[in-house]
Amino acid sequence: MTTGRWQYATALIAAGLTSLAIGTTEVSAQQSIDVRTDEARQFSEDFERLTDVTARANFLLSTDDGGDITYADILANPDDIVLNFRWAKAQLARGDVRGASATLERILVLDPDLAPVRLYYAIVLYRLDSLDEARSQFDRLLQMDISPDVETNIRQYVSAIERRRKRLSQSLTLTLGSQIDSNRNAAPNDKVQLLTGTPTTITASGDKPNNDIAYIGALRYDVSYDLGYQEGHEVFASLTGYGSDQVQLDALDLGSFSAEIGTRIRGGYWMLTPTLSQTAQSLSREKYLTARTGRLRLDWNVRPFFNLNGDVSYSDERYQNTSESSALRLHSGQRYGARIGGNYNWSPNHRTTVNFAAGMKEAARNYYSYNSLSGELIHAYLFGGGSYISGSIRYGMDQYRDPDFLTTGNSPQHRTDRSTRTRLTYGAPLSTILPTDLFGDSETANQILGFLAPINWSVTGEYLNTKSNIPNYEYHNARAQVFLTRRWEF
């Protein structure tokens, strides 16, 4: 009888220890899944923003500020060509592209043989999407006495106009790079975590913060077709593949593939963009998420230098279990989102972006459902020659609906996470650091240089700090990234 009682007690202790081990594993896997899913989603947004900054930097029109010129000066000296030219530059510095166009046109009426002014005028027309008029001005410039460098720049604009005139436009963007994280597995800051409401010391090295290096690659194909309307309505589609291969933590190898289709409906100062997309994500080469998303975005150009935009979205997310976690299916459900933001161009070189977002995740279990709020501030400064620097800070809060008994036990405590992410990126074309005679002066050397020069390189530093009322989900991570990006348009 005594022996039987001891065997029963031993079995209970063993079962308790097994449950404790399984619970610890599930909590760790849960943290990993949440962080990786958000990371893949965030990479897509960061990728588009950096692509936009790079494109604007490459086409930046270098100007002096003309800050000491006023319209009263122009009224006092309407035929002063130098004064008018400086006034046009001042207008551009404030983002008044249409006003600068009218000023430059007036100068050319006074003196049609001023090649620098005509070049300026042609580029302004290009920026206004008046492609036929811009092409006419560039053609006229090619017949004037200009330097070889200016002629090369003009022919680049002419080629860009021809590409934009085509109804079918395609591009391919390749990004390769590497990153290093101080806490790649998003392990808790403290050495203690809750399990069924009981503080448990973290002893396994895999559950403590681990730094690691990853090699990253992303490939994106974009295609758009102009529907032939004067307003410029178009349909578009894109395919994006992303992969992150960890050097040591193979369980955190991340993969993502998405397909998107949509249309841009333009009307004067506004643009409406409905899109549909499907995304599949994998962790450690195991597919764990399929998401179908619909999004409706509205852009409104309030002023030439001020843009308001917002979107609403709906996603149906379907998770499947992996070898690391047998509870992922409980995350399946719907995600709703809304965002409003604005871009303010202080000058052609400076742009500030502000975004506010709210979201709601409905999961199969309420302790995986949450409401979210976030705000983000981004500023980009474009240098000459295509280089740029961009900094951002984002603050977000996620508040979960029900307590998770596996973590908090009988406590009614609802999980609340508050995260702050700061980023700083510097980028430039390789042409800014490659000597023109690096490979010699042969035709082959020029071809090699011509291939390498448009590649954009960027360096990013990031710090993420997540605070939570439950120690399991409180962590921080410092990250450094280096990327090379090459874009082909055809």
Tab-separated table of C-alpha atoms in Angstrom, residues 37-453:
chain	number	residue	atom	x	y	z
A	37	THR	CA	5.341	37.496	-37.859
A	38	ASP	CA	5.568	41.210	-37.038
A	39	GLU	CA	9.146	41.336	-38.330
A	40	ALA	CA	8.239	39.979	-41.777
A	41	ARG	CA	5.311	42.395	-42.000
A	42	GLN	CA	7.519	45.305	-40.903
A	43	PHE	CA	10.243	44.441	-43.415
A	44	SER	CA	7.815	44.942	-46.297
A	45	GLU	CA	6.894	48.434	-45.030
A	46	ASP	CA	10.542	49.397	-44.430
A	47	PHE	CA	11.483	48.081	-47.875
A	48	GLU	CA	8.912	50.299	-49.597
A	49	ARG	CA	9.910	53.371	-47.591
A	50	LEU	CA	13.613	53.015	-48.327
A	51	THR	CA	12.851	52.392	-52.003
A	52	ASP	CA	10.846	55.626	-52.062
A	53	VAL	CA	13.595	57.602	-50.307
A	54	THR	CA	16.217	56.188	-52.680
A	55	ALA	CA	14.154	57.065	-55.750
A	56	ARG	CA	13.591	60.640	-54.545
A	57	ALA	CA	17.276	61.040	-53.720
A	58	ASN	CA	18.336	59.853	-57.164
A	59	PHE	CA	16.071	62.379	-58.901
A	60	LEU	CA	16.655	65.258	-56.525
A	61	LEU	CA	17.030	68.549	-58.293
A	62	SER	CA	19.988	70.442	-56.846
A	63	THR	CA	19.099	74.044	-56.111
A	64	ASP	CA	20.334	76.982	-54.117
A	65	ASP	CA	17.887	78.171	-51.490
A	66	GLY	CA	17.060	81.607	-52.900
A	67	GLY	CA	15.835	82.331	-49.419
A	68	ASP	CA	16.462	86.062	-49.554
A	69	ILE	CA	14.230	86.606	-52.608
A	70	THR	CA	10.611	87.734	-52.184
A	71	TYR	CA	7.794	88.215	-54.648
A	72	ALA	CA	7.987	91.963	-53.978
A	73	ASP	CA	11.518	91.887	-55.413
A	74	ILE	CA	10.168	90.273	-58.586
A	75	LEU	CA	7.411	92.892	-58.937
A	76	ALA	CA	10.014	95.628	-58.577
A	77	ASN	CA	12.290	94.067	-61.222
A	78	PRO	CA	10.109	91.824	-63.445
A	79	ASP	CA	12.705	91.727	-66.276
A	80	ASP	CA	15.700	90.868	-64.096
A	81	ILE	CA	16.568	87.379	-65.378
A	82	VAL	CA	19.006	86.489	-62.599
A	83	LEU	CA	16.529	87.598	-59.943
A	84	ASN	CA	13.723	85.579	-61.571
A	85	PHE	CA	15.936	82.505	-61.836
A	86	ARG	CA	16.754	82.701	-58.138
A	87	TRP	CA	13.059	83.202	-57.389
A	88	ALA	CA	12.253	79.999	-59.313
A	89	LYS	CA	14.775	78.137	-57.175
A	90	ALA	CA	13.217	79.570	-54.025
A	91	GLN	CA	9.806	78.365	-55.216
A	92	LEU	CA	11.184	74.883	-55.768
A	93	ALA	CA	12.778	74.895	-52.323
A	94	ARG	CA	9.290	75.480	-50.866
A	95	GLY	CA	7.786	72.718	-53.018
A	96	ASP	CA	5.898	75.116	-55.324
A	97	VAL	CA	6.825	73.269	-58.530
A	98	ARG	CA	3.999	74.770	-60.613
A	99	GLY	CA	4.939	78.291	-59.570
A	100	ALA	CA	8.570	77.623	-60.486
A	101	SER	CA	7.443	76.359	-63.893
A	102	ALA	CA	5.596	79.625	-64.607
A	103	THR	CA	8.608	81.695	-63.490
A	104	LEU	CA	11.040	79.739	-65.691
A	105	GLU	CA	8.693	79.997	-68.664
A	106	ARG	CA	8.609	83.766	-68.198
A	107	ILE	CA	12.435	83.890	-68.191
A	108	LEU	CA	12.623	81.945	-71.462
A	109	VAL	CA	10.233	84.409	-73.084
A	110	LEU	CA	12.731	87.147	-72.174
A	111	ASP	CA	15.764	85.137	-73.371
A	112	PRO	CA	15.088	81.776	-75.102
A	113	ASP	CA	18.808	80.961	-75.519
A	114	LEU	CA	19.583	80.500	-71.816
A	115	ALA	CA	20.501	76.794	-71.740
A	116	PRO	CA	20.752	76.489	-67.899
A	117	VAL	CA	17.274	77.974	-67.474
A	118	ARG	CA	15.826	75.756	-70.219
A	119	LEU	CA	17.402	72.696	-68.567
A	120	TYR	CA	15.857	73.697	-65.268
A	121	TYR	CA	12.507	74.220	-66.991
A	122	ALA	CA	12.651	70.824	-68.709
A	123	ILE	CA	13.363	69.022	-65.430
A	124	VAL	CA	10.526	70.880	-63.689
A	125	LEU	CA	8.148	69.809	-66.473
A	126	TYR	CA	9.359	66.251	-65.997
A	127	ARG	CA	8.579	66.452	-62.291
A	128	LEU	CA	5.095	67.746	-63.160
A	129	ASP	CA	4.548	64.702	-65.424
A	130	SER	CA	4.241	66.986	-68.467
A	131	LEU	CA	6.289	64.468	-70.423
A	132	ASP	CA	5.580	65.719	-73.963
A	133	GLU	CA	6.562	69.302	-73.082
A	134	ALA	CA	9.611	68.090	-71.151
A	135	ARG	CA	10.753	65.962	-74.098
A	136	SER	CA	10.358	68.956	-76.417
A	137	GLN	CA	12.561	71.075	-74.139
A	138	PHE	CA	15.208	68.349	-73.828
A	139	ASP	CA	15.297	67.906	-77.621
A	140	ARG	CA	15.809	71.646	-78.044
A	141	LEU	CA	18.640	71.582	-75.493
A	142	LEU	CA	20.424	68.818	-77.407
A	143	GLN	CA	20.664	71.220	-80.356
A	144	MET	CA	22.321	73.905	-78.214
A	145	ASP	CA	25.932	74.312	-77.124
A	146	ILE	CA	26.089	72.171	-73.969
A	147	SER	CA	28.817	70.206	-72.212
A	148	PRO	CA	29.157	66.391	-72.600
A	149	ASP	CA	28.146	65.873	-68.949
A	150	VAL	CA	24.952	67.872	-69.403
A	151	GLU	CA	24.196	65.960	-72.604
A	152	THR	CA	24.586	62.662	-70.741
A	153	ASN	CA	22.157	63.821	-68.038
A	154	ILE	CA	19.657	64.994	-70.662
A	155	ARG	CA	19.744	61.636	-72.447
A	156	GLN	CA	19.081	59.906	-69.122
A	157	TYR	CA	15.961	62.027	-68.682
A	158	VAL	CA	14.901	61.304	-72.269
A	159	SER	CA	15.253	57.563	-71.608
A	160	ALA	CA	13.222	57.929	-68.404
A	161	ILE	CA	10.491	59.757	-70.337
A	162	GLU	CA	10.336	56.968	-72.914
A	163	ARG	CA	9.984	54.389	-70.148
A	164	ARG	CA	7.209	56.350	-68.479
A	165	ARG	CA	5.400	56.786	-71.799
A	166	LYS	CA	5.107	53.030	-72.217
A	167	ARG	CA	1.756	51.693	-71.089
A	168	LEU	CA	3.400	48.544	-69.739
A	169	SER	CA	6.082	49.203	-67.123
A	170	GLN	CA	8.104	46.557	-65.300
A	171	SER	CA	10.861	46.589	-62.697
A	172	LEU	CA	12.934	44.117	-60.734
A	173	THR	CA	14.511	45.015	-57.386
A	174	LEU	CA	17.126	42.830	-55.704
A	175	THR	CA	18.345	43.383	-52.138
A	176	LEU	CA	21.153	41.426	-50.493
A	177	GLY	CA	22.636	42.054	-47.076
A	178	SER	CA	23.313	40.986	-43.547
A	179	GLN	CA	22.236	41.896	-40.042
A	180	ILE	CA	23.418	41.234	-36.512
A	181	ASP	CA	21.112	41.146	-33.478
A	182	SER	CA	21.971	41.300	-29.796
A	183	ASN	CA	18.838	39.334	-28.834
A	184	ARG	CA	17.705	37.495	-31.941
A	185	ASN	CA	15.416	35.079	-30.075
A	186	ALA	CA	13.601	37.930	-28.256
A	187	ALA	CA	14.367	36.394	-24.862
A	188	PRO	CA	13.055	38.112	-21.703
A	189	ASN	CA	15.231	40.755	-20.071
A	190	ASP	CA	14.968	39.090	-16.662
A	191	LYS	CA	16.179	35.616	-15.842
A	192	VAL	CA	12.719	34.789	-14.511
A	193	GLN	CA	9.460	34.194	-16.372
A	194	LEU	CA	5.941	33.303	-15.295
A	195	LEU	CA	4.507	29.840	-15.833
A	196	THR	CA	0.966	29.221	-14.547
A	197	GLY	CA	1.508	32.271	-12.343
A	198	THR	CA	4.699	30.944	-10.774
A	199	PRO	CA	8.021	32.741	-11.284
A	200	THR	CA	10.385	30.251	-12.926
A	201	THR	CA	14.111	30.726	-13.323
A	202	ILE	CA	15.336	30.526	-16.936
A	203	THR	CA	18.187	28.028	-17.030
A	204	ALA	CA	18.313	26.803	-20.636
A	205	SER	CA	20.831	28.768	-22.718
A	206	GLY	CA	18.452	28.709	-25.672
A	207	ASP	CA	15.871	30.666	-23.666
A	208	LYS	CA	18.361	33.389	-22.731
A	209	PRO	CA	19.253	36.305	-25.069
A	210	ASN	CA	21.292	35.018	-28.018
A	211	ASN	CA	23.105	37.247	-30.492
A	212	ASP	CA	23.375	36.040	-34.063
A	213	ILE	CA	24.161	37.071	-37.625
A	214	ALA	CA	21.730	36.581	-40.505
A	215	TYR	CA	22.114	36.751	-44.270
A	216	ILE	CA	19.138	38.389	-45.957
A	217	GLY	CA	17.853	38.444	-49.499
A	218	ALA	CA	14.764	39.995	-51.051
A	219	LEU	CA	13.558	39.995	-54.661
A	220	ARG	CA	10.603	42.033	-55.890
A	221	TYR	CA	8.981	42.142	-59.328
A	222	ASP	CA	6.586	44.995	-60.157
A	223	VAL	CA	4.448	45.429	-63.241
A	224	SER	CA	1.941	48.181	-64.055
A	225	TYR	CA	-0.256	48.922	-67.060
A	226	ASP	CA	-1.580	52.356	-67.987
A	227	LEU	CA	-5.268	52.046	-68.869
A	228	GLY	CA	-4.981	54.902	-71.357
A	229	TYR	CA	-7.076	57.495	-69.557
A	230	GLN	CA	-5.932	61.098	-69.374
A	231	GLU	CA	-6.001	60.946	-65.556
A	232	GLY	CA	-3.428	58.130	-65.576
A	233	HIS	CA	-5.479	55.256	-64.113
A	234	GLU	CA	-3.481	52.028	-63.985
A	235	VAL	CA	-3.526	48.445	-62.764
A	236	PHE	CA	-0.502	46.878	-61.114
A	237	ALA	CA	0.780	43.683	-59.548
A	238	SER	CA	3.848	42.623	-57.596
A	239	LEU	CA	5.592	39.482	-56.358
A	240	THR	CA	7.924	39.689	-53.360
A	241	GLY	CA	10.152	37.022	-51.848
A	242	TYR	CA	12.109	37.504	-48.633
A	243	GLY	CA	14.454	35.182	-46.750
A	244	SER	CA	16.592	35.477	-43.621
A	245	ASP	CA	19.100	32.712	-42.890
A	246	GLN	CA	20.557	32.652	-39.366
A	247	VAL	CA	24.135	31.515	-38.849
A	248	GLN	CA	23.504	29.794	-35.495
A	249	LEU	CA	19.798	29.959	-34.595
A	250	ASP	CA	18.455	27.887	-37.490
A	251	ALA	CA	15.072	27.604	-35.776
A	252	LEU	CA	14.614	31.324	-36.497
A	253	ASP	CA	15.261	31.191	-40.258
A	254	LEU	CA	12.475	33.298	-41.711
A	255	GLY	CA	10.861	33.155	-45.147
A	256	SER	CA	8.048	35.127	-46.728
A	257	PHE	CA	6.401	35.212	-50.161
A	258	SER	CA	3.602	37.560	-51.166
A	259	ALA	CA	1.603	38.392	-54.277
A	260	GLU	CA	-0.366	41.616	-54.679
A	261	ILE	CA	-2.708	43.042	-57.302
A	262	GLY	CA	-4.446	46.401	-57.351
A	263	THR	CA	-5.356	49.529	-59.248
A	264	ARG	CA	-4.600	53.238	-58.936
A	265	ILE	CA	-7.539	55.523	-59.677
A	266	ARG	CA	-6.454	59.141	-60.034
A	267	GLY	CA	-8.605	62.235	-59.943
A	268	GLY	CA	-6.965	65.626	-59.817
A	269	TYR	CA	-5.401	65.974	-56.402
A	270	TRP	CA	-6.364	62.548	-55.045
A	271	MET	CA	-5.613	58.888	-55.724
A	272	LEU	CA	-7.548	55.799	-54.591
A	273	THR	CA	-5.668	52.486	-54.418
A	274	PRO	CA	-7.544	49.230	-53.652
A	275	THR	CA	-5.336	46.105	-53.383
A	276	LEU	CA	-5.649	42.392	-52.704
A	277	SER	CA	-2.712	40.283	-51.539
A	278	GLN	CA	-1.802	36.852	-50.271
A	279	THR	CA	1.204	36.105	-48.080
A	280	ALA	CA	2.792	32.861	-46.896
A	281	GLN	CA	5.402	32.818	-44.120
A	282	SER	CA	7.697	30.074	-42.878
A	283	LEU	CA	9.858	29.662	-39.799
A	284	SER	CA	12.768	27.212	-39.872
A	285	ARG	CA	11.525	26.141	-43.315
A	286	GLU	CA	8.136	25.142	-41.921
A	287	LYS	CA	5.144	27.009	-43.283
A	288	TYR	CA	3.119	28.406	-40.412
A	289	LEU	CA	1.003	31.287	-41.753
A	290	THR	CA	-1.142	32.096	-44.767
A	291	ALA	CA	-2.777	35.527	-44.862
A	292	ARG	CA	-5.205	37.053	-47.356
A	293	THR	CA	-5.467	40.829	-47.164
A	294	GLY	CA	-7.620	43.520	-48.687
A	295	ARG	CA	-6.573	47.161	-48.409
A	296	LEU	CA	-8.053	50.483	-49.523
A	297	ARG	CA	-5.776	53.541	-49.532
A	298	LEU	CA	-6.554	57.187	-50.254
A	299	ASP	CA	-3.930	59.852	-51.022
A	300	TRP	CA	-4.873	63.518	-51.105
A	301	ASN	CA	-2.400	66.200	-52.194
A	302	VAL	CA	-3.644	69.098	-50.102
A	303	ARG	CA	-0.781	71.303	-51.274
A	304	PRO	CA	2.222	70.649	-53.528
A	305	PHE	CA	4.297	70.187	-50.380
A	306	PHE	CA	1.678	68.483	-48.171
A	307	ASN	CA	0.067	65.078	-48.633
A	308	LEU	CA	-2.527	63.342	-46.473
A	309	ASN	CA	-3.061	59.612	-46.785
A	310	GLY	CA	-4.840	56.813	-44.997
A	311	ASP	CA	-5.918	53.230	-45.437
A	312	VAL	CA	-8.142	50.535	-43.984
A	313	SER	CA	-7.340	46.839	-44.192
A	314	TYR	CA	-8.746	43.413	-43.452
A	315	SER	CA	-6.742	40.173	-43.199
A	316	ASP	CA	-7.783	36.578	-42.783
A	317	GLU	CA	-4.859	34.843	-41.050
A	318	ARG	CA	-4.582	31.044	-40.978
A	319	TYR	CA	-1.871	29.530	-38.787
A	320	GLN	CA	-0.759	25.935	-38.739
A	321	ASN	CA	1.216	24.111	-36.077
A	322	THR	CA	4.939	23.493	-36.390
A	323	SER	CA	7.383	21.172	-34.670
A	324	GLU	CA	8.204	24.039	-32.278
A	325	SER	CA	4.653	24.838	-31.272
A	326	SER	CA	1.455	22.818	-31.232
A	327	ALA	CA	-0.764	25.799	-30.393
A	328	LEU	CA	-0.302	28.049	-33.435
A	329	ARG	CA	-3.727	27.193	-34.863
A	330	LEU	CA	-5.227	29.048	-31.922
A	331	HIS	CA	-3.868	32.294	-33.430
A	332	SER	CA	-6.002	31.924	-36.570
A	333	GLY	CA	-8.530	34.680	-37.098
A	334	GLN	CA	-9.129	38.119	-38.543
A	335	ARG	CA	-7.028	41.257	-38.352
A	336	TYR	CA	-8.517	44.740	-38.874
A	337	GLY	CA	-6.434	47.870	-39.341
A	338	ALA	CA	-6.781	51.594	-39.971
A	339	ARG	CA	-4.066	54.192	-40.499
A	340	ILE	CA	-3.919	57.914	-41.187
A	341	GLY	CA	-0.779	59.847	-41.971
A	342	GLY	CA	0.761	62.797	-43.727
A	343	ASN	CA	3.920	63.816	-45.573
A	344	TYR	CA	5.231	67.369	-45.304
A	345	ASN	CA	8.006	68.482	-47.658
A	346	TRP	CA	9.854	71.303	-45.937
A	347	SER	CA	11.995	71.548	-49.073
A	348	PRO	CA	13.002	69.203	-51.890
A	349	ASN	CA	15.618	67.845	-49.462
A	350	HIS	CA	13.535	67.459	-46.293
A	351	ARG	CA	10.433	65.331	-45.775
A	352	THR	CA	8.666	64.550	-42.506
A	353	THR	CA	6.129	61.727	-42.243
A	354	VAL	CA	3.692	61.126	-39.384
A	355	ASN	CA	1.527	57.998	-39.075
A	356	PHE	CA	-1.120	56.959	-36.554
A	357	ALA	CA	-2.549	53.441	-36.666
A	358	ALA	CA	-5.095	51.349	-34.810
A	359	GLY	CA	-5.753	47.647	-35.160
A	360	MET	CA	-7.656	44.711	-33.790
A	361	LYS	CA	-6.708	41.030	-33.916
A	362	GLU	CA	-9.449	38.415	-33.449
A	363	ALA	CA	-8.025	34.955	-32.697
A	364	ALA	CA	-9.522	31.539	-32.021
A	365	ARG	CA	-8.688	32.060	-28.348
A	366	ASN	CA	-9.267	35.421	-26.708
A	367	TYR	CA	-5.944	35.376	-24.877
A	368	TYR	CA	-4.334	35.680	-28.346
A	369	SER	CA	-6.706	38.504	-29.375
A	370	TYR	CA	-5.638	42.109	-28.834
A	371	ASN	CA	-6.194	45.763	-29.701
A	372	SER	CA	-3.285	47.899	-30.858
A	373	LEU	CA	-2.428	51.594	-31.170
A	374	SER	CA	0.751	53.086	-32.610
A	375	GLY	CA	2.321	56.312	-33.746
A	376	GLU	CA	5.374	56.885	-35.919
A	377	LEU	CA	7.544	59.855	-36.851
A	378	ILE	CA	9.928	59.658	-39.836
A	379	HIS	CA	12.241	62.277	-41.274
A	380	ALA	CA	14.370	61.944	-44.380
A	381	TYR	CA	17.067	64.294	-45.615
A	382	LEU	CA	18.288	63.960	-49.192
A	383	PHE	CA	21.844	64.988	-49.971
A	384	GLY	CA	23.141	65.721	-53.437
A	385	GLY	CA	24.360	62.872	-55.620
A	386	GLY	CA	21.651	60.433	-54.537
A	387	SER	CA	22.691	59.958	-50.902
A	388	TYR	CA	20.221	60.250	-48.028
A	389	ILE	CA	19.725	59.794	-44.300
A	390	SER	CA	16.455	58.686	-42.734
A	391	GLY	CA	15.507	58.402	-39.076
A	392	SER	CA	12.338	57.185	-37.407
A	393	ILE	CA	10.797	56.479	-34.030
A	394	ARG	CA	7.734	54.307	-33.500
A	395	TYR	CA	5.743	53.742	-30.319
A	396	GLY	CA	3.060	51.077	-30.094
A	397	MET	CA	0.828	49.417	-27.524
A	398	ASP	CA	-0.858	45.994	-27.702
A	399	GLN	CA	-3.529	45.153	-25.124
A	400	TYR	CA	-4.747	41.551	-24.967
A	401	ARG	CA	-8.361	40.663	-24.296
A	402	ASP	CA	-8.109	37.796	-21.788
A	403	PRO	CA	-5.403	36.505	-19.472
A	404	ASP	CA	-3.443	33.432	-20.577
A	405	PHE	CA	-3.782	30.841	-17.816
A	406	LEU	CA	-0.626	29.051	-18.997
A	407	THR	CA	1.316	32.198	-18.156
A	408	THR	CA	-0.587	33.952	-15.367
A	409	GLY	CA	-2.330	30.999	-13.727
A	410	ASN	CA	-5.431	32.106	-11.828
A	411	SER	CA	-4.447	35.764	-11.988
A	412	PRO	CA	-6.869	37.996	-13.983
A	413	GLN	CA	-3.917	40.006	-15.328
A	414	HIS	CA	-4.286	40.971	-18.993
A	415	ARG	CA	-1.076	41.202	-21.017
A	416	THR	CA	-0.134	44.729	-22.168
A	417	ASP	CA	2.972	45.369	-24.278
A	418	ARG	CA	4.485	48.775	-25.041
A	419	SER	CA	7.256	48.914	-27.614
A	420	THR	CA	9.544	51.661	-28.884
A	421	ARG	CA	11.577	51.245	-32.054
A	422	THR	CA	14.164	53.759	-33.247
A	423	ARG	CA	15.984	53.488	-36.575
A	424	LEU	CA	18.625	55.466	-38.443
A	425	THR	CA	19.626	54.704	-42.039
A	426	TYR	CA	22.238	56.191	-44.326
A	427	GLY	CA	22.358	55.243	-47.995
A	428	ALA	CA	23.948	56.276	-51.270
A	429	PRO	CA	24.740	54.906	-54.731
A	430	LEU	CA	28.026	53.024	-55.096
A	431	SER	CA	28.983	55.656	-57.664
A	432	THR	CA	29.667	58.063	-54.785
A	433	ILE	CA	32.515	55.890	-53.485
A	434	LEU	CA	33.760	54.085	-56.626
A	435	PRO	CA	36.593	55.830	-58.520
A	436	THR	CA	35.739	56.151	-62.211
A	437	ASP	CA	39.063	54.516	-63.158
A	438	LEU	CA	38.735	51.641	-60.667
A	439	PHE	CA	38.630	48.996	-63.401
A	440	GLY	CA	40.629	50.892	-66.005
A	441	ASP	CA	39.319	52.657	-69.085
A	442	SER	CA	38.488	49.707	-71.367
A	443	GLU	CA	34.989	49.061	-72.687
A	444	THR	CA	34.621	46.055	-70.377
A	445	ALA	CA	35.731	48.149	-67.408
A	446	ASN	CA	33.121	50.792	-68.271
A	447	GLN	CA	30.429	48.106	-68.474
A	448	ILE	CA	31.395	46.766	-65.041
A	449	LEU	CA	31.349	50.281	-63.590
A	450	GLY	CA	28.033	50.980	-65.303
A	451	PHE	CA	26.527	47.915	-63.610
A	452	LEU	CA	27.892	48.689	-60.141
A	453	ALA	CA	27.377	52.460	-60.039
